[in-house]
Amino acid sequence: MSSILNSKPNLNGIGMTSQRTRERLLGRLIDQGIQSMQVLDIIRSTPRHIFLDEALSHRAYEDVALPIGYNQTISQPYIVARMTEALLKSGSLEKVLEIGTGCGYQTAVMAQLAKSVYTVERIKPLLDRAKRNLKLLKLRNIDYKHDDGSAGWQQHGPFDAIITTAAPQQIPQELLLQLAEGGRLLIPVGGDDSQELQLISRHGDEFSTEVLEAVRFVPLLVGQLQH
Ligand code: SAH
């Protein structure tokens, strides 16, 4: 008999986390302009409910950000799809750096497209939770670091893409410096009330910026936390 302590979440989902509920979410993403079949297929097959506390898992396939504790959120599926699609369309995705692992949902989506993903989170218990979730999904091409991600992860750079899922007021220069030739940094920039999602591409020592849309992310904070 399995006890509640070692029982694993149901990856397929039932009721409000069933395949049918997930299809409705897919319809919404398509209505909002997501076109990449690759991205849509990954969102369809990635069980977002395992990234949430049980009390919230029935809302996993609503297209909204939801709390994950520590004043943080799991990103809205539309935003995850939009950011992933923007990076997929704009160049190589072999080596990707993610700043702001959270519970690991965006990491899971990215790890199914990239050869390797390096992810940095400043809140230790969240990083540990992400590791558990991603192991459950058997995603092994991910390296984790508990740190302030504003400094990137120089040891493993340069990166084809850097995705930042928390918003700084100003772009950390270190992240730009760790981009490979043709590499892109996708980053929300701004304060609590107004942020824009910027896609910055590197061509030699030149950087070009495209503004994608208005967004709302938690702030990129300084330093790391143990608890
Ligand atoms: N990628 C997540 C979104 C998590 S919310 C998802 O798919 O749902 C953003 C995360 O960024 C939070 O967990 C927050 O702790 C983290 N964060 C904020 N500032 C950071 C920093 N300087 N370095 C690393 N992580 C940071």
XYZ file of N, CA and C and ligand atoms in Angstrom:
707
model
N 0.842 -1.211 0.000
C 0.000 0.000 0.000
C 0.869 1.249 0.000
N 0.489 2.215 -0.801
C 1.295 3.437 -0.790
C 0.707 4.417 0.226
N 1.538 5.029 1.020
C 1.049 5.999 1.999
C 1.005 7.370 1.328
N 0.334 8.302 1.973
C 0.226 9.655 1.420
C 1.622 10.288 1.289
N 2.538 9.840 2.152
C 3.868 10.451 2.159
C 4.679 10.138 0.915
N 4.520 8.916 0.412
C 5.315 8.619 -0.782
C 4.474 8.573 -2.056
N 3.214 9.034 -1.947
C 2.401 9.018 -3.163
C 2.859 10.134 -4.096
N 2.890 9.811 -5.385
C 3.342 10.796 -6.365
C 2.138 11.445 -7.034
N 2.269 12.711 -7.466
C 1.137 13.328 -8.152
C 0.812 12.583 -9.443
N -0.449 12.611 -9.796
C -0.898 11.965 -11.033
C -0.522 12.854 -12.223
N 0.407 12.392 -13.049
C 0.898 13.230 -14.148
C -0.153 13.467 -15.215
N -1.065 12.513 -15.380
C -2.076 12.678 -16.429
C -3.191 13.628 -16.020
N -3.477 13.637 -14.731
C -4.517 14.535 -14.247
C -5.910 13.929 -14.362
N -6.819 14.393 -13.490
C -8.220 13.977 -13.540
C -9.082 15.196 -13.282
N -10.362 15.146 -13.667
C -11.272 16.263 -13.377
C -10.743 17.572 -13.938
N -10.541 18.539 -13.052
C -10.109 19.872 -13.476
C -8.678 19.892 -14.013
N -7.929 18.789 -13.869
C -6.580 18.760 -14.437
C -6.502 17.771 -15.604
N -7.667 17.356 -16.096
C -7.705 16.328 -17.147
C -7.258 16.894 -18.500
N -7.084 15.970 -19.442
C -6.673 16.350 -20.796
C -7.676 17.312 -21.433
N -8.957 17.113 -21.127
C -9.988 17.958 -21.747
C -9.856 19.411 -21.272
N -9.577 19.564 -19.982
C -9.386 20.910 -19.423
C -8.172 21.569 -20.065
N -7.138 20.754 -20.302
C -5.916 21.298 -20.916
C -6.171 21.754 -22.347
N -7.032 21.046 -23.058
C -7.329 21.435 -24.443
C -7.973 22.820 -24.499
N -8.792 23.116 -23.493
C -9.415 24.442 -23.450
C -8.352 25.528 -23.329
N -7.325 25.254 -22.524
C -6.222 26.213 -22.373
C -5.515 26.408 -23.716
N -5.308 25.305 -24.423
C -4.648 25.406 -25.732
C -5.424 26.320 -26.672
N -6.749 26.167 -26.648
C -7.614 27.007 -27.475
C -7.405 28.480 -27.152
N -7.312 28.774 -25.886
C -7.085 30.168 -25.451
C -5.756 30.715 -25.955
N -4.717 29.885 -25.881
C -3.390 30.339 -26.320
C -3.406 30.618 -27.822
N -4.083 29.754 -28.558
C -4.173 29.942 -30.015
C -4.948 31.234 -30.311
N -6.053 31.448 -29.593
C -6.842 32.682 -29.771
C -6.005 33.928 -29.500
N -5.057 33.804 -28.574
C -4.224 34.971 -28.229
C -3.012 35.112 -29.145
N -2.900 34.238 -30.149
C -1.866 34.451 -31.166
C -0.652 33.541 -31.104
N -0.644 32.563 -30.205
C 0.485 31.616 -30.190
C 0.345 30.690 -31.407
N 1.423 30.602 -32.193
C 1.323 29.859 -33.451
C 2.189 28.609 -33.503
N 3.286 28.609 -32.746
C 4.238 27.505 -32.862
C 3.619 26.187 -32.379
N 3.516 25.221 -33.294
C 2.963 23.915 -32.924
C 3.848 23.231 -31.896
N 5.163 23.467 -32.045
C 6.101 22.856 -31.097
C 5.815 23.339 -29.668
N 5.632 24.654 -29.549
C 5.362 25.223 -28.224
C 3.993 24.742 -27.715
N 2.993 24.773 -28.570
C 1.649 24.357 -28.149
C 1.646 22.886 -27.708
N 2.361 22.043 -28.453
C 2.411 20.618 -28.084
C 3.072 20.423 -26.720
N 4.120 21.211 -26.467
C 4.815 21.063 -25.184
C 3.913 21.529 -24.040
N 3.208 22.644 -24.249
C 2.291 23.126 -23.189
C 1.196 22.077 -22.943
N 0.711 21.486 -24.036
C -0.348 20.479 -23.906
C 0.135 19.303 -23.055
N 1.377 18.886 -23.260
C 1.817 17.645 -22.603
C 2.542 17.892 -21.274
N 2.725 19.140 -20.889
C 3.413 19.404 -19.622
C 2.382 19.597 -18.503
N 2.392 18.721 -17.490
C 1.355 18.795 -16.443
C 1.606 19.964 -15.488
N 0.962 21.107 -15.751
C 1.192 22.292 -14.915
C 0.697 22.059 -13.481
N -0.257 21.131 -13.305
C -0.813 20.949 -11.954
C 0.224 20.415 -10.956
N 1.251 19.721 -11.428
C 2.217 19.195 -10.447
C 3.120 20.303 -9.884
N 3.105 21.481 -10.518
C 3.936 22.597 -10.057
C 3.253 23.413 -8.965
N 1.985 23.084 -8.694
C 1.201 23.874 -7.732
C 0.900 23.081 -6.470
N 0.635 23.789 -5.371
C 0.145 23.120 -4.161
C -1.182 22.466 -4.497
N -1.461 21.365 -3.783
C -2.670 20.622 -4.091
C -3.931 21.487 -4.028
N -3.956 22.420 -3.078
C -5.141 23.262 -2.905
C -5.420 24.136 -4.135
N -4.408 24.356 -4.968
C -4.587 25.226 -6.146
C -4.551 24.448 -7.455
N -4.282 23.143 -7.362
C -4.020 22.407 -8.605
C -5.246 22.365 -9.532
N -6.463 22.526 -8.965
C -7.650 22.521 -9.824
C -7.690 23.752 -10.738
N -6.835 24.764 -10.442
C -6.816 25.967 -11.290
C -5.637 25.966 -12.266
N -4.918 24.848 -12.319
C -3.652 24.793 -13.066
C -3.799 25.122 -14.549
N -4.963 24.826 -15.129
C -5.103 25.042 -16.579
C -5.927 26.289 -16.910
N -6.085 27.154 -15.900
C -6.598 28.498 -16.182
C -5.409 29.318 -16.657
N -5.673 30.258 -17.552
C -4.562 31.047 -18.107
C -4.231 32.223 -17.194
N -3.806 31.890 -15.979
C -3.467 32.942 -15.011
C -2.204 32.558 -14.246
N -1.498 33.597 -13.723
C -0.409 33.366 -12.781
C -1.036 32.988 -11.444
N -0.387 32.105 -10.684
C -0.929 31.663 -9.392
C 0.179 31.672 -8.343
N -0.193 31.866 -7.062
C 0.843 31.919 -6.019
C 1.526 30.579 -5.773
N 2.846 30.626 -5.514
C 3.596 29.406 -5.179
C 4.312 29.562 -3.825
N 3.898 30.572 -3.046
C 4.553 30.813 -1.757
C 5.710 31.775 -1.918
N 6.248 32.242 -0.765
C 7.409 33.151 -0.747
C 7.150 34.430 -1.546
N 5.867 34.813 -1.677
C 5.501 36.012 -2.444
C 5.777 35.897 -3.929
N 5.898 34.688 -4.445
C 6.222 34.479 -5.862
C 5.058 33.808 -6.568
N 5.147 33.737 -7.891
C 4.059 33.143 -8.673
C 4.595 32.177 -9.719
N 3.726 31.279 -10.162
C 4.001 30.486 -11.362
C 3.500 31.342 -12.528
N 4.279 31.447 -13.589
C 3.907 32.335 -14.695
C 2.616 31.877 -15.377
N 1.954 32.858 -15.979
C 0.746 32.599 -16.762
C 1.127 31.772 -18.002
N 0.373 30.721 -18.338
C 0.714 29.903 -19.506
C 0.902 30.727 -20.794
N 0.061 31.734 -21.026
C 0.224 32.545 -22.234
C 1.616 33.178 -22.285
N 2.080 33.701 -21.156
C 3.395 34.367 -21.110
C 4.519 33.351 -21.348
N 4.379 32.173 -20.749
C 5.387 31.120 -20.954
C 5.433 30.752 -22.446
N 4.258 30.603 -23.042
C 4.193 30.252 -24.466
C 4.774 31.363 -25.332
N 4.403 32.600 -25.019
C 4.847 33.761 -25.805
C 6.366 33.918 -25.743
N 6.925 33.777 -24.536
C 8.378 33.955 -24.361
C 9.134 32.814 -25.040
N 8.621 31.613 -24.878
C 9.294 30.455 -25.482
C 9.250 30.580 -27.005
N 8.099 30.972 -27.535
C 7.951 31.116 -28.987
C 8.892 32.204 -29.524
N 9.001 33.312 -28.792
C 9.854 34.421 -29.250
C 11.312 33.974 -29.327
N 11.747 33.169 -28.383
C 13.139 32.708 -28.407
C 13.341 31.630 -29.470
N 12.362 30.791 -29.641
C 12.445 29.714 -30.645
C 12.517 30.293 -32.058
N 11.714 31.343 -32.308
C 11.637 31.943 -33.655
C 12.887 32.739 -34.010
N 13.614 33.241 -32.971
C 14.652 34.231 -33.250
C 16.066 33.660 -33.327
N 16.238 32.345 -33.199
C 17.583 31.789 -33.343
C 17.780 30.498 -32.568
N 19.066 30.175 -32.352
C 19.421 28.894 -31.736
C 19.002 28.831 -30.265
N 18.703 27.607 -29.815
C 18.309 27.404 -28.415
C 19.136 26.290 -27.782
N 20.373 26.128 -28.259
C 21.170 25.000 -27.721
C 21.421 25.164 -26.226
N 21.996 26.307 -25.882
C 22.354 26.517 -24.479
C 21.572 27.712 -23.947
N 20.716 27.451 -22.966
C 19.811 28.500 -22.467
C 20.038 28.732 -20.977
N 20.063 29.999 -20.600
C 20.136 30.374 -19.183
C 18.793 30.961 -18.767
N 18.266 30.485 -17.648
C 17.017 31.049 -17.110
C 17.312 31.689 -15.759
N 16.843 32.914 -15.589
C 16.967 33.593 -14.292
C 15.581 33.623 -13.657
N 15.438 33.003 -12.480
C 14.134 32.956 -11.802
C 13.427 31.642 -12.064
N 13.955 30.555 -11.478
C 13.402 29.206 -11.696
C 11.984 29.099 -11.149
N 11.736 29.730 -9.983
C 10.434 29.567 -9.324
C 10.199 28.087 -9.065
N 8.982 27.604 -9.400
C 8.697 26.180 -9.197
C 9.110 25.346 -10.411
N 9.631 25.993 -11.464
C 10.228 25.240 -12.572
C 9.346 25.019 -13.798
N 8.206 25.708 -13.878
C 7.314 25.444 -15.017
C 7.931 25.906 -16.356
N 8.398 27.161 -16.406
C 9.041 27.641 -17.638
C 10.284 26.795 -17.946
N 10.992 26.393 -16.915
C 12.174 25.536 -17.097
C 11.778 24.243 -17.813
N 10.655 23.660 -17.380
C 10.196 22.396 -17.966
C 9.892 22.571 -19.446
N 9.250 23.684 -19.784
C 8.902 23.934 -21.194
C 10.191 24.135 -22.003
N 11.093 24.942 -21.482
C 12.334 25.239 -22.202
C 13.213 24.001 -22.362
N 13.247 23.153 -21.325
C 14.123 21.972 -21.362
C 13.698 20.981 -22.439
N 12.464 21.117 -22.922
C 12.003 20.216 -23.978
C 12.375 20.735 -25.368
N 12.956 21.933 -25.430
C 13.373 22.511 -26.720
C 14.883 22.702 -26.794
N 15.497 23.018 -25.652
C 16.933 23.333 -25.635
C 17.744 22.065 -25.410
N 19.040 22.151 -25.806
C 19.928 21.024 -25.506
C 20.267 21.038 -24.015
N 20.648 22.191 -23.509
C 20.845 22.286 -22.061
C 20.305 23.589 -21.506
N 19.732 23.490 -20.312
C 19.184 24.653 -19.620
C 19.934 24.827 -18.299
N 20.369 26.047 -18.050
C 20.988 26.405 -16.779
C 20.018 27.352 -16.098
N 19.643 27.061 -14.854
C 18.617 27.892 -14.229
C 19.065 28.342 -12.839
N 18.804 29.625 -12.531
C 19.272 30.235 -11.285
C 18.073 30.800 -10.516
N 18.005 30.475 -9.207
C 16.908 30.961 -8.357
C 17.494 31.418 -7.026
N 16.974 32.545 -6.506
C 17.547 33.086 -5.267
C 16.891 32.541 -3.999
N 15.716 31.881 -4.122
C 15.030 31.346 -2.934
C 15.230 29.822 -2.894
N 15.993 29.379 -1.916
C 16.423 27.976 -1.881
C 15.267 26.961 -1.884
N 14.241 27.131 -1.024
C 13.160 26.129 -1.028
C 12.435 26.044 -2.374
N 12.357 27.148 -3.102
C 11.714 27.092 -4.425
C 12.589 26.301 -5.396
N 13.891 26.537 -5.340
C 14.790 25.803 -6.232
C 14.700 24.296 -5.943
N 14.631 23.943 -4.652
C 14.524 22.529 -4.291
C 13.218 21.934 -4.816
N 12.148 22.730 -4.731
C 10.864 22.240 -5.232
C 10.929 22.040 -6.754
N 11.556 23.006 -7.435
C 11.686 22.896 -8.897
C 12.459 21.631 -9.268
N 13.531 21.364 -8.538
C 14.328 20.158 -8.819
C 13.459 18.902 -8.718
N 12.638 18.852 -7.657
C 11.758 17.679 -7.471
C 10.770 17.567 -8.624
N 10.159 18.686 -9.005
C 9.161 18.659 -10.080
C 9.775 18.204 -11.403
N 10.951 18.715 -11.702
C 11.559 18.438 -13.009
C 12.117 17.012 -13.061
N 12.502 16.500 -11.893
C 12.947 15.105 -11.828
C 11.754 14.183 -12.084
N 10.626 14.570 -11.513
C 9.395 13.796 -11.713
C 9.053 13.696 -13.206
N 9.345 14.759 -13.943
C 9.070 14.768 -15.395
C 10.235 14.169 -16.191
N 11.251 13.674 -15.477
C 12.413 13.022 -16.114
C 13.160 13.956 -17.065
N 13.188 15.242 -16.705
C 13.948 16.209 -17.516
C 15.333 16.328 -16.881
N 16.349 15.879 -17.624
C 17.686 15.765 -16.998
C 18.715 16.715 -17.594
N 18.323 17.486 -18.606
C 19.283 18.394 -19.255
C 19.279 19.784 -18.583
N 19.164 19.788 -17.257
C 19.036 21.042 -16.504
C 20.079 21.090 -15.401
N 20.791 22.216 -15.302
C 21.702 22.462 -14.176
C 21.121 23.590 -13.331
N 21.214 23.451 -12.010
C 20.569 24.385 -11.092
C 21.604 25.142 -10.269
N 21.266 26.390 -9.939
C 22.157 27.151 -9.064
C 21.333 28.034 -8.131
N 21.683 27.990 -6.844
C 21.023 28.862 -5.875
C 21.864 30.123 -5.747
N 21.389 31.213 -6.336
C 22.197 32.429 -6.344
C 21.339 33.607 -6.819
N 21.919 34.796 -6.717
C 21.328 35.972 -7.340
C 21.667 35.895 -8.827
N 20.652 35.761 -9.655
C 20.874 35.536 -11.080
C 21.262 36.788 -11.863
N 21.275 37.954 -11.223
C 21.633 39.181 -11.966
C 23.025 39.080 -12.566
N 23.866 38.239 -11.969
C 25.235 38.086 -12.474
C 25.324 36.982 -13.526
N 24.180 36.393 -13.906
C 24.186 35.313 -14.894
C 24.860 34.068 -14.334
N 25.515 33.314 -15.230
C 26.234 32.106 -14.795
C 27.429 31.951 -15.725
N 28.409 32.813 -15.477
C 29.504 33.004 -16.407
C 30.230 31.722 -16.797
N 30.415 30.870 -15.818
C 31.133 29.614 -16.019
C 30.583 28.798 -17.197
N 29.269 28.874 -17.415
C 28.659 28.070 -18.486
C 28.361 28.861 -19.751
N 28.592 30.185 -19.727
C 28.309 31.010 -20.906
C 29.365 30.793 -21.968
N 29.231 31.408 -23.140
C 28.099 32.251 -23.516
C 26.854 31.426 -23.883
N 25.701 32.076 -23.775
C 24.419 31.400 -23.987
C 23.763 31.843 -25.295
N 23.074 30.911 -25.944
C 22.303 31.271 -27.142
C 21.083 32.103 -26.762
N 20.553 31.811 -25.575
C 19.380 32.578 -25.122
C 19.409 32.698 -23.609
N 18.979 33.859 -23.126
C 18.804 34.062 -21.683
C 17.369 34.527 -21.475
N 16.641 33.807 -20.619
C 15.243 34.165 -20.341
C 15.144 34.546 -18.872
N 14.616 35.734 -18.622
C 14.516 36.243 -17.259
C 13.047 36.338 -16.901
N 12.656 35.669 -15.800
C 11.231 35.634 -15.467
C 10.908 36.474 -14.232
N 11.767 37.459 -13.949
C 11.500 38.479 -12.922
C 12.030 39.787 -13.507
N 11.393 40.907 -13.121
C 11.677 42.172 -13.822
C 12.633 43.086 -13.063
N 13.780 43.434 -13.659
C 14.648 44.463 -13.083
C 14.179 45.839 -13.557
N 14.620 46.889 -12.833
C 14.340 48.258 -13.296
C 15.232 48.578 -14.494
N 16.450 48.033 -14.423
C 17.398 48.222 -15.520
C 18.045 46.896 -15.866
N 18.418 46.733 -17.119
C 18.960 45.450 -17.561
C 20.353 45.210 -16.965
N 20.552 44.082 -16.257
C 21.892 43.787 -15.734
C 22.870 43.568 -16.904
N 23.944 44.382 -16.928
C 24.896 44.319 -18.054
C 25.537 42.944 -18.180
N 25.736 42.269 -17.047
C 26.352 40.938 -17.071
C 25.606 39.980 -17.999
N 24.288 40.119 -18.015
C 23.490 39.201 -18.837
C 23.782 39.440 -20.316
N 23.909 40.713 -20.695
C 24.224 41.037 -22.097
C 25.588 40.454 -22.476
N 26.530 40.553 -21.544
C 27.898 40.102 -21.824
C 27.984 38.580 -21.959
N 27.013 37.883 -21.398
C 27.062 36.412 -21.472
C 26.278 35.854 -22.658
N 25.849 36.739 -23.564
C 25.180 36.268 -24.777
C 26.213 35.856 -25.820
N 25.960 34.744 -26.507
C 26.796 34.328 -27.640
C 26.495 35.232 -28.836
N 27.319 35.173 -29.859
C 27.022 35.900 -31.102
C 25.644 35.429 -31.609
N 24.769 36.357 -31.906
C 23.412 35.991 -32.343
C 22.504 35.608 -31.185
N 23.029 35.687 -29.973
C 22.242 35.300 -28.800
C 21.187 36.349 -28.466
N 20.156 35.941 -27.742
C 19.059 36.854 -27.375
C 18.796 36.811 -25.881
N 18.542 37.992 -25.353
C 18.101 38.122 -23.959
C 16.637 38.539 -23.974
N 15.783 37.722 -23.337
C 14.364 38.067 -23.251
C 14.084 38.438 -21.803
N 13.643 39.676 -21.607
C 13.602 40.177 -20.227
C 12.492 41.226 -20.031
N 11.690 41.065 -18.960
C 10.729 42.129 -18.634
C 11.485 43.244 -17.912
N 11.240 44.484 -18.285
C 11.966 45.599 -17.674
C 10.977 46.632 -17.170
N 11.187 47.110 -15.909
C 10.330 48.175 -15.395
C 9.934 47.938 -13.953
N 9.097 48.839 -13.440
C 8.662 48.770 -12.044
C 7.388 47.961 -11.907
N 6.759 48.025 -10.706
C 5.574 47.220 -10.414
C 4.393 47.540 -11.321
N 4.248 48.840 -11.667
C 3.027 49.226 -12.379
C 3.176 49.201 -13.898
N 4.407 49.252 -14.399
C 4.523 49.216 -15.860
C 5.839 48.563 -16.290
N 5.700 47.450 -16.996
C 6.887 46.740 -17.491
C 6.686 46.419 -18.964
N 7.798 46.352 -19.691
C 7.703 45.876 -21.070
C 8.645 44.697 -21.275
N 8.204 43.766 -22.114
C 9.006 42.589 -22.418
C 9.928 42.930 -23.588
N 11.235 42.890 -23.339
C 12.203 43.261 -24.374
C 12.958 42.034 -24.874
N 13.142 41.990 -26.194
C 13.948 40.945 -26.822
C 15.190 41.634 -27.382
N 16.332 41.349 -26.762
C 17.569 42.038 -27.140
C 18.491 41.043 -27.832
N 18.964 41.385 -29.032
C 19.812 40.450 -29.788
C 21.217 40.994 -29.896
N 22.182 40.103 -29.816
C 23.592 40.509 -29.895
C 24.165 40.270 -31.291
N 24.798 41.324 -31.846
C 25.521 41.202 -33.112
C 26.879 41.811 -32.838
N 27.890 40.972 -32.580
C 29.201 41.483 -32.189
C 29.079 42.258 -30.892
N 29.523 43.519 -30.908
C 29.384 44.325 -29.696
C 28.150 45.224 -29.750
N 27.310 45.000 -30.770
C 26.084 45.797 -30.894
C 24.888 44.993 -30.370
N 23.922 45.726 -29.826
C 22.716 45.067 -29.312
C 21.496 45.768 -29.893
N 20.543 44.988 -30.432
C 19.316 45.620 -30.920
C 18.146 45.167 -30.050
N 17.212 46.079 -29.846
C 16.098 45.805 -28.922
C 14.763 45.852 -29.644
N 13.956 44.822 -29.398
C 12.577 44.829 -29.885
C 11.667 44.730 -28.662
N 10.669 45.629 -28.603
C 9.722 45.561 -27.477
C 8.550 44.682 -27.898
N 8.287 43.622 -27.126
C 7.230 42.693 -27.526
C 5.849 43.107 -27.019
N 5.720 43.286 -25.711
C 4.415 43.708 -25.188
C 4.507 44.130 -23.732
N 3.431 44.701 -23.216
C 3.379 45.067 -21.796
C 3.156 43.797 -20.987
N 3.875 43.676 -19.876
C 3.775 42.470 -19.055
C 3.777 42.842 -17.582
N 3.552 41.834 -16.730
C 3.594 42.067 -15.293
C 4.266 40.880 -14.604
N 5.502 41.086 -14.182
C 6.271 40.052 -13.496
C 6.583 40.491 -12.071
N 6.968 39.522 -11.222
C 7.493 39.886 -9.904
C 8.845 40.565 -10.125
N 9.294 41.386 -9.167
C 10.570 42.087 -9.378
C 11.788 41.172 -9.265
N 12.830 41.504 -10.026
C 14.127 40.847 -9.878
C 14.787 41.474 -8.648
N 15.041 40.648 -7.644
C 15.559 41.163 -6.377
C 17.041 40.841 -6.227
N 17.669 41.591 -5.338
C 19.114 41.438 -5.167
C 19.405 40.444 -4.041
N 20.467 39.663 -4.174
C 20.922 38.759 -3.122
C 20.203 37.433 -3.149
N 20.643 36.488 -2.292
C 19.987 35.180 -2.240
C 19.394 34.926 -0.862
N 18.414 34.017 -0.779
C 17.732 33.709 0.482
C 17.808 32.213 0.755
N 18.053 31.856 2.027
C 18.093 30.429 2.383
C 16.694 29.888 2.669
N 15.786 30.758 3.198
C 14.494 30.224 3.627
C 13.365 30.816 2.826
N 9.879 30.817 -14.121
C 8.799 30.719 -13.162
C 8.383 32.108 -12.687
C 8.841 32.318 -11.307
S 8.508 33.919 -10.646
C 7.630 29.966 -13.758
O 7.751 29.376 -14.790
O 6.570 29.958 -13.160
C 10.115 34.632 -10.689
C 11.174 33.986 -9.833
O 12.337 34.809 -9.938
C 10.852 33.887 -8.346
O 10.935 32.567 -7.927
C 11.918 34.755 -7.689
O 12.378 34.252 -6.437
C 13.031 34.714 -8.719
N 13.995 35.810 -8.620
C 13.781 37.132 -8.357
N 14.933 37.817 -8.354
C 15.913 36.918 -8.643
C 17.333 37.013 -8.772
N 17.973 38.160 -8.638
N 18.020 35.881 -9.060
C 17.388 34.695 -9.212
N 16.056 34.537 -9.097
C 15.324 35.634 -8.807
